[in-house]
Amino acid sequence: MSSAVPSAPPTARPAVRRTSQLLVLAAVLVLAFTASLAFGSRWLGPGALWHALTANNGSDPDVIVRSLRFPRTVVAALIGLCLGIAGTLMQGHTRNALAEPGIFGVSSGAAFAVVLGLQVGLVESVSSTVWVALIGALVATFAVQQLASRGTGATPVGLALTGAAVAALLGAFTSAIVLLDADTLDSYRFWAVGSVAGRGLDVAGQVLPFAVVGLVLAAVNARDLDMLALGDDVAAGLGLSVRRARLVGLGAIGLLTAAGVAACGPIGFLGLLSGHVARRMFGARNTWLIPAAGVIGATALVLADLVGRLVGGAGEVQAGVVLGVVGAPLFVLVVRRRAVAL
Amino acid sequence: MRSRTVVLSILFAALAIVIALVSLSVGTTKLPLADVIEVLLGGGRRGTRLVVLELRLPRVATGLLVGIAFAVSGALLQTLSRNPLASPDIVGVNSGASAGAVAVIVLAGSGGGNISGVAAKVGIPLAAVLGGLVATAVVGALSIQRGVVHAGKVVLIGVGIAAAANSLVAWLLVIGDVNDAGRAAAWLAGSLNARAWSDAVPVLIAVVLLLPVAMMFNRDLSALVLGDDVASSLGVRVARIRLALLVIAAVLAALATAGAGPIAFVALVAPQVAQRLTRMERPPLLTTAMLGALFVVLADLLARNGLQWAQVGPYELPVGVVTAACGAPYLLHLIGRQQKGR
C-alpha cells in the first residue's frame, strides 16, 4: 500500500492529472444526481426538471421532484460521501484492505441500538431511528478503539480483530432480540436492508452536523495518514503524534459511519468499493485518495438508488441490495487488476 | 506432532465428550448420567432410549460435527490466506450457503413460517450446500492469478462475494412474509434446535472423509505460513495445495452450514485460540477440530438451558448467539494479551 508513496515525488504534472481526474469524477456525480431527478417510475425531461427546481407551482412533476426525488438524492449523495470516506480511512488506519464499517463493528453497534430501541418502544419512525443509531455507532466505535488500544496502543491487526469481535457479539444480541419478538423483526428487516427510500431532508439535516465534523476530521487526518503508512515508528520519528493521529482518524470514521448508518441503515460495500476504486485511480496518497473516495461513494449510492427504482417495477429494490449485487463484480475487477499487496 | 499439541487435543476431546454426556442428560426430562451411558452402551428402558437416541443425540452429534467442520475450515482458510480474519464467515462460504437456504425458506414458504415436506427436509440443506459451493467456486476462480490461487485475493474477493450474498439475504427477508422471515432469521442465527439424524449424517461423512485428508497436508500448511516463495523452494506445489485446501475448507463449511446454519465465530475463534494455546505458527488442525466441537456443544448446552437456569423464562436461544457472546470476549481478551506482550 505504501509502495507508491516514495516512488512518486510530487511534480506539477501528476497534480494536474489528478485534479482533472477529480473534476471528471465530480462531473459524473453531477450527471448521476441529475439522472436521479429525471428517471423513475415517470420520466421527466430537462424542461420539467428546470421548472420544478426553479419555480414550484404544485404540478405533479414539481411535487415528484421537490418532495420525493430531490430529498432522497441529496441523502444518497451525502451518505455516499460519508461512507466512502469512512471506508477509505479505515483501510488506511488498519492497513487492511478488508476494512469496512461492517467489519469494524460500527454498523453492528448502530443496528443493535436500533433493534433495542424498537424492542423497548423508544423508536417508532425513521427519524427517531437516527439518534438511536448514531449513539449505537459512536459507542461501538469508542468501545472498539478502547478495547483495541489496551496495552501498547491500537495496532492495525488488533483493531481489525477487535472490530470483528465486537461486530459478531452485537450481531448475536441483535438476532436474539429479533428472534424473541416478531414485531421487532418486521421493522428491523426493512431498516437492515439499507435504503434511502423515504428519507427526507429532515433526516439529512439531523445527521449533517456529525457528517460535517467527520469530514473536517478526515481532512485533517489525510496528511497524517500518509505518514502513518510508512509505519508507526517512522511516523513518530518524523514528528507525528501517532496516538493523536489514530484518535482523530477513529473519530472521523465513527462520526461518518454513524451518520450513514443512522440515515440509511447499514449499507455495505460502499467503503470497500470507493476505497479500492479511488486507490486504483489516484494511488496511495491520502490527500487525493480521501476526497476521491468521497465523490465515488456519493456517485455510487445515488446510482444504486436510481437503479433500484428502475428495475424494481411495482416495488423498489433497495439501494443496499443493488450495491451488493452490482458492486460485487466491479469490486472483483478492481481487486483482480490491482497488484495486491494485502 | 509436539506433545503440547497432543495433550491439548486429547483434553479438548475429553471435555467435549463430557459436555455432550451432560447435554444428553439435561432438558425437560432430566436423566441420570448413568442412564444416559447405559442407553449409549445399548441398554436402558424404551422411554429413556427414545429421549436420548432419537431426540437429544442427533442434536448433540450435529453440534459436535459442525463444530469440527467449522473449526477446521477456519484453520485451513486462515493458514492458506495468512490472514487471521479469513474464516468461512468472512470469505463468502457461509454467506453463499445462507443465501441458498433463505431463498428456499422464503420462496417455498407458505407464509405460515412452516415449510413442509421435501422443501424442508432436502431443499434447505441442498440449497445451502449449493450456495456455499457456488460462492467458493466463484471466489476461487476469480482469485486465480497466473494459475495460482492468490492468497490475498481469496480474502478480498471473498469479502466481495459475501457482501453480495448478504445483500441478497437482506432482500429476501424484506420480500418474504414475516413468519417466513422469522424462520429464516432463526436459521441465520445458527441453531441446533430439532436436529435429526438426517442433519448430522452429511456433516459426519464430510468430517470423516476430509479431516484425514486435511491432516495429510500438515507439512505443506506449515510451509505455506512462511510465504509462497519459501514454500515452493521447500518443494511445496503452492498452486495445487492452495486450491485443494480451499475446496476442502469450502465443503466442510458449506455442509456444516447446511446442518446447523451459519454458527458465528466458531471458524474464526477456534483456530486462533488453538494456535495461541499450542504456541504454534499456525492453527494446528486436530487441536482446532476438538476445540471447535467442545465450543459448539458447550454453547448449545447453554443456549438450550441458560435462560431457564437464570430463571428468565422458558426460552431457548439459538446456539449462534451463545458462540458469539462467549467467543467475542475471549477473542478480545487474547488480542489484549498479545498486544501487552509486545
XYZ file of C-alpha atoms in Angstrom:
684
model
C 0.000 0.000 0.000
C 2.771 2.387 0.905
C 4.998 1.466 -2.025
C 3.675 4.223 -4.287
C 4.486 6.994 -1.832
C 8.276 7.301 -2.075
C 8.489 6.375 -5.771
C 6.472 9.374 -6.988
C 7.832 12.706 -5.744
C 5.282 15.472 -6.221
C 5.695 17.306 -9.509
C 3.304 19.612 -11.314
C 2.123 17.094 -13.871
C 0.645 14.373 -11.627
C -1.113 17.066 -9.616
C -2.694 18.441 -12.787
C -3.658 14.961 -13.890
C -5.141 14.160 -10.514
C -7.043 17.425 -10.395
C -8.573 16.728 -13.772
C -9.413 13.188 -12.694
C -11.145 14.564 -9.632
C -13.057 17.055 -11.805
C -14.190 14.210 -14.068
C -15.417 12.304 -11.024
C -17.287 15.371 -9.832
C -18.882 15.766 -13.266
C -20.011 12.134 -13.159
C -21.573 12.799 -9.758
C -23.492 15.784 -11.158
C -24.713 13.647 -14.063
C -25.802 10.873 -11.681
C -27.576 13.418 -9.487
C -29.456 14.845 -12.461
C -30.351 11.395 -13.728
C -31.700 10.524 -10.300
C -34.045 13.518 -10.526
C -35.098 12.744 -14.098
C -35.653 8.982 -14.035
C -38.082 6.937 -12.032
C -41.497 5.450 -12.489
C -42.093 8.547 -14.615
C -39.512 10.212 -16.885
C -39.172 13.965 -16.551
C -37.441 15.945 -19.293
C -34.959 18.789 -18.790
C -37.707 21.394 -19.077
C -39.826 19.799 -16.373
C -36.792 19.382 -14.106
C -35.774 23.004 -14.537
C -39.307 24.131 -13.813
C -39.508 22.003 -10.684
C -36.229 23.266 -9.305
C -36.709 26.949 -10.092
C -40.451 27.584 -9.993
C -42.699 25.376 -7.947
C -46.359 25.692 -8.824
C -47.531 22.441 -7.296
C -47.900 20.452 -10.518
C -47.317 16.690 -10.370
C -43.772 16.808 -11.807
C -42.861 19.594 -9.397
C -44.078 17.584 -6.428
C -42.324 14.417 -7.592
C -39.001 16.198 -7.981
C -39.156 18.515 -4.993
C -40.644 16.285 -2.346
C -39.648 12.786 -3.490
C -36.627 12.591 -5.753
C -34.591 15.605 -4.673
C -34.537 14.782 -0.938
C -33.592 11.140 -1.364
C -30.929 12.033 -3.925
C -29.430 14.566 -1.529
C -29.465 11.961 1.249
C -27.866 9.396 -1.063
C -25.092 11.769 -2.127
C -24.357 12.896 1.437
C -24.339 9.402 2.898
C -22.346 8.014 -0.022
C -19.745 10.717 0.596
C -19.566 9.849 4.303
C -19.381 6.087 3.870
C -16.878 6.253 1.008
C -14.500 8.346 3.093
C -15.073 6.322 6.263
C -14.166 3.064 4.488
C -11.043 4.563 2.937
C -9.871 5.970 6.275
C -10.407 2.570 7.846
C -8.380 0.847 5.160
C -5.559 3.279 5.798
C -5.587 3.085 9.581
C -5.915 -0.680 9.844
C -3.574 -1.292 6.879
C -6.100 -3.924 5.978
C -7.701 -3.909 2.557
C -10.723 -5.636 4.109
C -11.546 -2.771 6.443
C -15.163 -1.668 6.150
C -17.760 -0.255 8.547
C -19.361 -3.701 8.653
C -16.142 -5.347 9.777
C -15.243 -2.583 12.190
C -18.263 -3.107 14.429
C -19.714 0.330 13.773
C -22.692 -0.776 11.682
C -23.412 -3.574 14.153
C -23.439 -1.087 17.005
C -25.988 1.041 15.198
C -28.082 -1.987 14.240
C -28.120 -3.279 17.801
C -29.155 0.125 19.133
C -31.980 0.353 16.608
C -33.289 -3.122 17.438
C -33.091 -2.392 21.138
C -34.918 0.880 20.514
C -37.659 -0.886 18.544
C -37.982 -3.562 21.227
C -38.425 -1.175 24.145
C -40.663 1.113 22.103
C -38.227 4.000 22.055
C -38.090 4.059 18.281
C -41.146 4.140 16.053
C -40.258 6.119 12.956
C -37.246 6.538 10.716
C -36.474 9.968 12.116
C -36.293 8.699 15.674
C -34.078 5.851 14.450
C -31.401 8.396 13.541
C -30.429 9.366 17.071
C -30.523 5.857 18.420
C -28.409 4.526 15.553
C -25.982 7.381 15.926
C -25.455 6.661 19.618
C -25.035 2.940 18.932
C -22.474 3.569 16.206
C -20.473 6.024 18.294
C -20.478 3.783 21.358
C -19.357 0.818 19.253
C -16.546 2.824 17.657
C -15.387 4.062 21.037
C -15.569 0.569 22.521
C -13.597 -0.933 19.638
C -10.960 1.765 19.942
C -10.672 1.391 23.710
C -10.593 -2.398 23.607
C -8.016 -2.419 20.833
C -5.676 0.055 22.481
C -5.231 -1.732 25.803
C -1.562 -2.337 26.433
C 0.688 -0.638 23.923
C -1.956 1.047 21.800
C -4.056 0.110 18.804
C -2.170 -1.895 16.209
C -3.749 -2.361 12.763
C -4.364 -6.090 13.203
C -5.570 -5.550 16.746
C -8.109 -3.003 15.538
C -9.371 -5.217 12.744
C -9.731 -8.255 15.002
C -11.370 -6.240 17.747
C -13.817 -4.807 15.250
C -14.727 -8.285 14.013
C -15.198 -9.499 17.580
C -17.446 -6.612 18.576
C -19.445 -6.916 15.340
C -20.113 -10.589 15.940
C -21.069 -10.027 19.567
C -23.515 -7.237 18.758
C -24.864 -9.215 15.807
C -25.650 -12.079 18.167
C -27.518 -9.847 20.606
C -29.399 -8.290 17.707
C -30.585 -11.634 16.409
C -31.520 -12.781 19.919
C -33.854 -9.789 20.321
C -35.234 -10.100 16.811
C -35.996 -13.792 17.287
C -37.924 -13.279 20.514
C -40.180 -10.629 19.002
C -41.809 -10.862 15.565
C -42.873 -7.195 15.515
C -39.313 -6.017 16.039
C -38.146 -8.358 13.286
C -40.745 -6.907 10.945
C -39.492 -3.338 11.422
C -35.851 -4.300 11.634
C -35.709 -6.226 8.362
C -36.781 -3.165 6.378
C -34.208 -0.996 8.085
C -31.410 -3.574 7.898
C -31.511 -3.905 4.121
C -30.080 -0.406 3.673
C -32.106 2.095 1.675
C -32.565 5.794 1.021
C -36.240 5.443 0.057
C -38.469 7.774 2.034
C -35.546 9.579 3.653
C -36.266 13.270 3.586
C -34.184 16.377 4.027
C -35.030 16.301 7.733
C -33.005 13.079 8.025
C -30.143 14.697 6.123
C -30.363 17.687 8.429
C -30.232 15.543 11.543
C -27.045 13.755 10.528
C -25.424 16.758 8.825
C -23.578 18.119 11.899
C -21.998 14.715 12.503
C -21.109 14.389 8.822
C -19.503 17.848 8.730
C -17.381 17.290 11.842
C -16.424 13.855 10.485
C -15.393 15.347 7.138
C -13.277 18.019 8.813
C -11.520 15.420 10.934
C -10.955 13.291 7.827
C -9.389 16.225 6.001
C -7.106 16.894 8.970
C -6.213 13.232 9.145
C -5.346 12.696 5.462
C -1.784 14.022 5.628
C -1.058 12.241 8.906
C -2.300 9.012 7.378
C 0.326 9.290 4.640
C 2.970 9.370 7.361
C 1.356 6.512 9.275
C 1.512 4.448 6.085
C 5.302 4.445 6.462
C 4.906 2.639 9.779
C 4.179 3.936 13.271
C 7.856 4.174 14.211
C 8.841 6.126 11.100
C 5.829 8.414 11.534
C 6.792 9.080 15.145
C 10.365 9.745 14.007
C 9.028 12.337 11.543
C 7.453 14.137 14.478
C 3.883 12.858 14.205
C 1.885 12.125 17.339
C 0.794 8.637 16.343
C -1.696 8.356 19.161
C -3.408 11.625 18.291
C -3.477 10.800 14.562
C -5.147 7.448 15.310
C -7.688 9.099 17.596
C -8.574 11.750 15.017
C -8.934 9.028 12.372
C -11.159 6.916 14.572
C -13.255 9.943 15.434
C -13.769 10.661 11.754
C -14.580 7.014 10.985
C -17.083 6.826 13.841
C -18.884 10.067 13.007
C -19.073 9.440 9.257
C -20.247 5.846 9.600
C -22.699 6.783 12.316
C -24.213 9.454 10.095
C -24.501 6.979 7.229
C -25.967 4.093 9.198
C -28.302 6.363 11.105
C -29.754 7.855 7.942
C -29.934 4.842 5.643
C -29.366 1.656 7.616
C -26.252 -0.483 7.308
C -25.346 -0.050 3.638
C -22.487 -2.395 2.931
C -19.815 -2.322 0.276
C -19.636 1.397 -0.213
C -16.460 1.869 1.811
C -14.694 -1.071 0.211
C -15.821 -0.096 -3.271
C -14.936 3.583 -3.024
C -11.595 2.961 -1.344
C -10.403 0.497 -3.927
C -11.662 2.364 -6.994
C -10.078 5.568 -5.683
C -6.815 3.794 -4.856
C -6.680 2.456 -8.388
C -7.211 5.891 -9.906
C -5.176 8.016 -7.511
C -2.566 5.779 -5.924
C -1.802 5.753 -2.230
C -1.599 9.480 -1.419
C -4.398 10.091 1.083
C -4.782 13.794 0.369
C -6.084 12.753 -3.078
C -7.470 9.394 -2.157
C -9.896 10.568 0.514
C -11.751 13.276 -1.437
C -11.845 10.998 -4.479
C -13.315 8.152 -2.444
C -15.958 10.512 -1.117
C -17.060 11.563 -4.598
C -17.027 7.948 -5.799
C -19.095 6.875 -2.801
C -21.645 9.612 -3.383
C -21.967 8.716 -7.077
C -22.257 5.019 -6.287
C -25.069 5.431 -3.776
C -27.023 7.856 -5.988
C -26.736 5.448 -8.916
C -27.592 2.415 -6.777
C -30.763 4.107 -5.575
C -31.669 5.072 -9.139
C -31.090 1.557 -10.475
C -33.170 0.097 -7.643
C -36.045 2.390 -8.575
C -35.814 1.495 -12.266
C -35.518 -2.306 -12.050
C -37.981 -2.758 -9.198
C -41.152 -2.376 -11.236
C -44.050 -2.007 -8.823
C -41.843 -2.294 -5.752
C -38.325 -0.984 -5.385
C -35.095 -2.856 -4.930
C -33.322 -1.128 -2.051
C -30.055 0.682 -2.711
C -28.228 -1.584 -0.260
C -29.213 -4.630 -2.302
C -28.271 -3.001 -5.599
C -24.876 -2.020 -4.219
C -24.272 -5.547 -3.000
C -25.175 -7.236 -6.262
C -23.903 -4.680 -8.791
C -20.933 -3.627 -6.717
C -19.517 -7.113 -6.331
C -18.345 -7.635 -9.950
C -16.898 -4.142 -10.080
C -15.116 -4.723 -6.819
C -13.738 -8.043 -8.062
C -12.488 -6.340 -11.210
C -10.608 -3.737 -9.169
C -9.109 -6.334 -6.882
C -8.008 -8.529 -9.762
C -6.365 -5.744 -11.719
C -4.569 -4.231 -8.779
C -1.214 -5.747 -7.909
C -2.465 -6.689 -4.477
C -0.189 -6.328 -1.514
C -2.509 -7.037 1.361
C 3.387 -33.537 16.421
C 4.573 -31.884 19.577
C 3.449 -33.223 22.920
C 1.718 -29.977 23.917
C -0.481 -30.202 20.834
C -1.332 -33.844 21.505
C -2.151 -33.233 25.164
C -4.398 -30.290 24.348
C -6.187 -32.253 21.594
C -6.924 -35.099 23.992
C -8.007 -32.682 26.722
C -10.453 -30.854 24.438
C -11.829 -34.127 23.041
C -12.407 -35.468 26.559
C -14.108 -32.251 27.656
C -16.296 -32.287 24.543
C -17.433 -35.840 25.361
C -18.194 -34.932 28.979
C -20.225 -31.887 27.933
C -22.024 -33.987 25.318
C -22.996 -36.519 28.022
C -24.241 -33.733 30.301
C -26.170 -32.281 27.385
C -27.828 -35.678 26.811
C -28.936 -35.844 30.437
C -30.441 -32.368 30.961
C -33.585 -30.921 29.441
C -37.307 -31.044 30.147
C -36.902 -34.648 31.317
C -33.806 -34.906 33.473
C -31.997 -38.204 33.185
C -29.281 -39.531 35.488
C -25.898 -39.645 33.766
C -25.698 -43.383 34.458
C -28.925 -43.977 32.493
C -27.587 -41.970 29.551
C -24.401 -44.029 29.477
C -26.412 -47.246 29.778
C -28.501 -46.248 26.758
C -25.408 -45.352 24.745
C -23.955 -48.783 25.539
C -27.092 -50.426 24.140
C -29.237 -50.927 27.237
C -31.831 -48.840 29.042
C -35.609 -48.566 29.079
C -37.585 -47.753 25.945
C -38.664 -44.273 27.063
C -35.141 -43.317 28.037
C -33.823 -44.731 24.772
C -36.314 -42.627 22.820
C -35.343 -39.391 24.581
C -31.621 -39.988 24.356
C -31.206 -41.640 20.973
C -33.980 -40.007 18.953
C -34.358 -36.534 20.481
C -31.112 -35.461 22.091
C -28.306 -37.445 20.486
C -28.927 -36.180 16.912
C -28.728 -32.626 18.200
C -25.580 -33.222 20.237
C -23.935 -35.197 17.431
C -24.747 -32.474 14.909
C -23.237 -29.940 17.299
C -20.003 -31.899 17.719
C -19.658 -32.448 13.985
C -20.424 -28.911 12.810
C -18.018 -27.660 15.475
C -15.259 -29.779 13.974
C -16.177 -28.825 10.417
C -16.359 -25.064 11.018
C -13.168 -25.008 13.077
C -11.102 -26.990 10.576
C -12.477 -24.923 7.716
C -11.410 -21.754 9.520
C -7.966 -23.164 10.306
C -7.374 -24.066 6.656
C -8.557 -20.701 5.338
C -6.560 -18.714 7.878
C -3.415 -20.661 7.051
C -3.720 -20.589 3.283
C -4.531 -16.876 3.147
C -2.169 -15.942 6.010
C -4.928 -13.716 7.415
C -6.457 -14.293 10.865
C -9.745 -12.770 9.661
C -10.189 -15.258 6.841
C -12.834 -17.580 8.168
C -15.661 -19.045 6.095
C -17.882 -16.437 7.769
C -15.910 -13.757 6.007
C -14.805 -15.175 2.653
C -18.269 -15.931 1.314
C -18.847 -19.614 2.002
C -21.319 -19.121 4.844
C -22.978 -16.199 3.106
C -23.480 -18.184 -0.078
C -24.899 -21.077 1.918
C -27.178 -18.698 3.816
C -28.463 -17.113 0.605
C -29.320 -20.549 -0.767
C -31.130 -21.664 2.365
C -33.004 -18.406 2.911
C -34.115 -18.420 -0.728
C -35.764 -21.804 -0.179
C -37.291 -20.754 3.158
C -38.741 -17.532 1.749
C -39.657 -18.583 -1.780
C -41.038 -22.029 -0.911
C -42.636 -20.698 2.262
C -46.384 -20.755 2.562
C -46.381 -17.572 4.589
C -47.068 -19.500 7.765
C -43.430 -19.948 8.678
C -43.745 -23.680 8.188
C -42.149 -25.327 5.213
C -43.299 -28.844 4.818
C -42.125 -31.990 3.124
C -39.410 -32.151 0.542
C -38.549 -28.448 0.573
C -37.669 -28.537 4.277
C -36.037 -31.962 4.505
C -33.943 -31.818 1.355
C -34.382 -28.366 -0.118
C -32.847 -26.212 2.622
C -29.668 -28.257 3.189
C -29.203 -28.854 -0.528
C -29.640 -25.190 -1.354
C -27.220 -24.287 1.440
C -24.531 -26.656 0.163
C -25.017 -25.479 -3.409
C -24.932 -21.813 -2.368
C -21.760 -22.323 -0.343
C -20.003 -24.204 -3.105
C -21.050 -21.777 -5.829
C -19.766 -18.863 -3.724
C -16.450 -20.633 -3.159
C -16.131 -21.625 -6.807
C -16.673 -18.006 -7.831
C -14.178 -16.778 -5.229
C -11.627 -19.436 -6.192
C -11.963 -18.901 -9.930
C -11.680 -15.133 -9.614
C -8.675 -15.357 -7.270
C -6.544 -17.324 -9.719
C -3.593 -15.332 -10.965
C -1.134 -16.977 -13.354
C -2.532 -20.365 -12.430
C -2.156 -19.813 -8.677
C -4.959 -19.093 -6.226
C -3.624 -15.792 -4.887
C -3.672 -15.681 -1.083
C -4.557 -12.018 -0.635
C -7.183 -12.114 -3.345
C -9.071 -15.044 -1.827
C -9.867 -12.861 1.157
C -10.611 -9.670 -0.759
C -12.786 -11.318 -3.368
C -14.392 -13.435 -0.678
C -15.463 -10.287 1.130
C -16.970 -9.001 -2.109
C -18.932 -12.168 -2.778
C -20.038 -12.366 0.860
C -21.345 -8.806 0.684
C -23.298 -9.595 -2.473
C -24.794 -12.722 -0.904
C -25.629 -10.882 2.327
C -27.496 -8.171 0.477
C -29.461 -10.881 -1.350
C -30.334 -12.365 2.036
C -31.469 -8.960 3.344
C -33.624 -8.505 0.248
C -35.157 -11.975 0.558
C -36.047 -11.162 4.159
C -37.801 -7.991 3.013
C -39.860 -9.557 0.220
C -40.862 -12.576 2.290
C -43.816 -12.976 4.623
C -42.941 -12.008 8.190
C -43.326 -15.556 9.501
C -41.064 -16.968 6.816
C -38.624 -14.159 7.517
C -38.700 -15.148 11.173
C -37.908 -18.719 10.334
C -35.100 -17.574 8.064
C -33.750 -15.304 10.807
C -33.756 -18.217 13.250
C -31.840 -20.309 10.735
C -29.414 -17.434 10.059
C -28.578 -17.162 13.756
C -27.226 -20.714 13.698
C -29.397 -23.184 15.532
C -29.264 -26.816 16.578
C -32.917 -26.861 17.555
C -34.792 -30.010 16.458
C -31.922 -31.580 14.537
C -32.487 -35.098 13.234
C -30.036 -37.739 12.096
C -30.571 -36.524 8.537
C -28.850 -33.290 9.592
C -25.898 -34.998 11.255
C -25.058 -37.649 8.650
C -23.879 -35.369 5.787
C -21.587 -33.476 8.177
C -20.361 -36.788 9.612
C -19.413 -38.023 6.142
C -17.648 -34.745 5.339
C -15.675 -34.776 8.595
C -14.701 -38.449 8.369
C -13.531 -38.102 4.771
C -11.960 -34.648 4.818
C -10.321 -34.271 8.228
C -7.756 -37.022 7.467
C -7.162 -35.520 4.020
C -6.548 -32.112 5.565
C -4.193 -33.705 8.115
C -2.144 -35.122 5.243
C -1.383 -31.541 4.220
C 0.098 -30.682 7.619
C 3.658 -30.308 6.339
C 2.522 -28.161 3.394
C 0.458 -25.969 5.708
C 3.491 -25.307 7.874
C 5.453 -24.357 4.766
C 2.707 -22.048 3.436
C 2.936 -19.969 6.623
C 6.472 -19.000 5.590
C 5.273 -17.465 2.327
C 4.821 -18.721 -1.221
C 8.456 -18.394 -2.257
C 9.840 -20.226 0.737
C 7.129 -22.847 0.417
C 7.905 -23.593 -3.217
C 11.625 -23.709 -2.516
C 10.788 -26.356 0.100
C 9.160 -28.380 -2.661
C 5.534 -27.469 -1.953
C 3.355 -27.175 -5.043
C 1.737 -23.981 -3.826
C -0.867 -23.664 -6.581
C -2.332 -27.130 -6.250
C -2.124 -27.287 -2.484
C -3.889 -23.989 -2.037
C -6.671 -24.958 -4.431
C -7.116 -28.310 -2.691
C -7.227 -26.679 0.743
C -9.729 -24.089 -0.442
C -12.036 -26.828 -1.743
C -11.772 -28.835 1.484
C -12.459 -25.745 3.604
C -15.460 -24.823 1.470
C -17.055 -28.277 1.542
C -16.637 -28.513 5.311
C -18.134 -25.073 5.944
C -20.976 -25.491 3.445
C -22.051 -28.846 4.897
C -21.774 -27.516 8.442
C -23.904 -24.508 7.483
C -26.437 -26.817 5.859
C -26.586 -28.819 9.092
C -26.949 -26.047 11.630
C -26.961 -22.641 9.939
C -24.005 -20.260 9.917
C -22.995 -20.565 13.595
C -20.967 -17.444 14.266
C -17.412 -17.274 15.456
C -16.507 -20.955 15.667
C -14.429 -20.856 12.494
C -12.819 -17.567 13.474
C -12.127 -18.249 17.153
C -11.328 -21.948 17.461
C -8.249 -21.810 15.201
C -6.962 -18.633 16.850
C -7.405 -19.985 20.365
C -5.841 -23.330 19.440
C -2.903 -21.578 17.806
C -2.240 -19.437 20.869
C -2.619 -22.275 23.358
C -0.309 -24.604 21.417
C 2.088 -21.717 20.687
C 2.385 -22.769 17.068
C 2.958 -20.629 13.989
C -0.399 -21.643 12.573
C -3.618 -23.269 13.849
C -2.956 -26.977 14.496
C -5.732 -28.950 12.774
C -6.539 -31.667 15.303
C -6.490 -29.365 18.332
C -8.608 -26.856 16.438
C -11.112 -29.568 15.496
C -11.526 -30.783 19.075
C -11.777 -27.225 20.389
C -14.457 -26.445 17.788
C -16.512 -29.473 18.851
C -16.179 -28.527 22.530
C -17.088 -24.917 21.791
C -20.310 -25.787 19.954
C -21.662 -28.449 22.371
C -20.902 -26.232 25.347
C -22.562 -23.257 23.664
C -25.603 -25.335 22.759
C -25.935 -26.624 26.321
C -26.006 -23.001 27.491
C -28.283 -21.871 24.663
C -30.794 -24.599 25.455
C -30.836 -24.241 29.247
C -29.173 -20.935 30.099
C -32.303 -18.786 30.316
C -34.116 -21.408 32.438
C -31.139 -21.709 34.766
C -31.030 -17.931 35.076
C -34.782 -18.005 35.878
C -35.533 -15.662 32.968
C -38.104 -17.855 31.329
C -38.656 -20.905 29.187
C -36.836 -19.518 26.160
C -34.218 -21.271 24.090
C -31.604 -19.219 22.312
C -30.015 -20.219 19.036
C -26.547 -21.670 19.599
C -25.005 -18.985 17.387
C -25.962 -16.296 19.889
C -24.007 -18.079 22.602
C -20.965 -18.859 20.447
C -20.713 -15.169 19.605
C -21.427 -13.982 23.142
C -18.726 -16.307 24.536
C -16.332 -16.196 21.607
C -16.124 -12.454 21.156
C -14.965 -11.515 24.685
C -12.434 -14.329 24.666
C -11.002 -13.158 21.376
C -10.865 -9.620 22.760
C -9.004 -10.924 25.794
C -6.488 -12.726 23.588
C -5.907 -9.670 21.421
C -5.341 -7.567 24.526
C -2.856 -10.032 25.992
C -0.980 -10.282 22.719
C -0.674 -6.519 22.497
C 0.563 -6.216 26.079
C 3.203 -8.832 25.382
C 4.737 -6.726 22.667
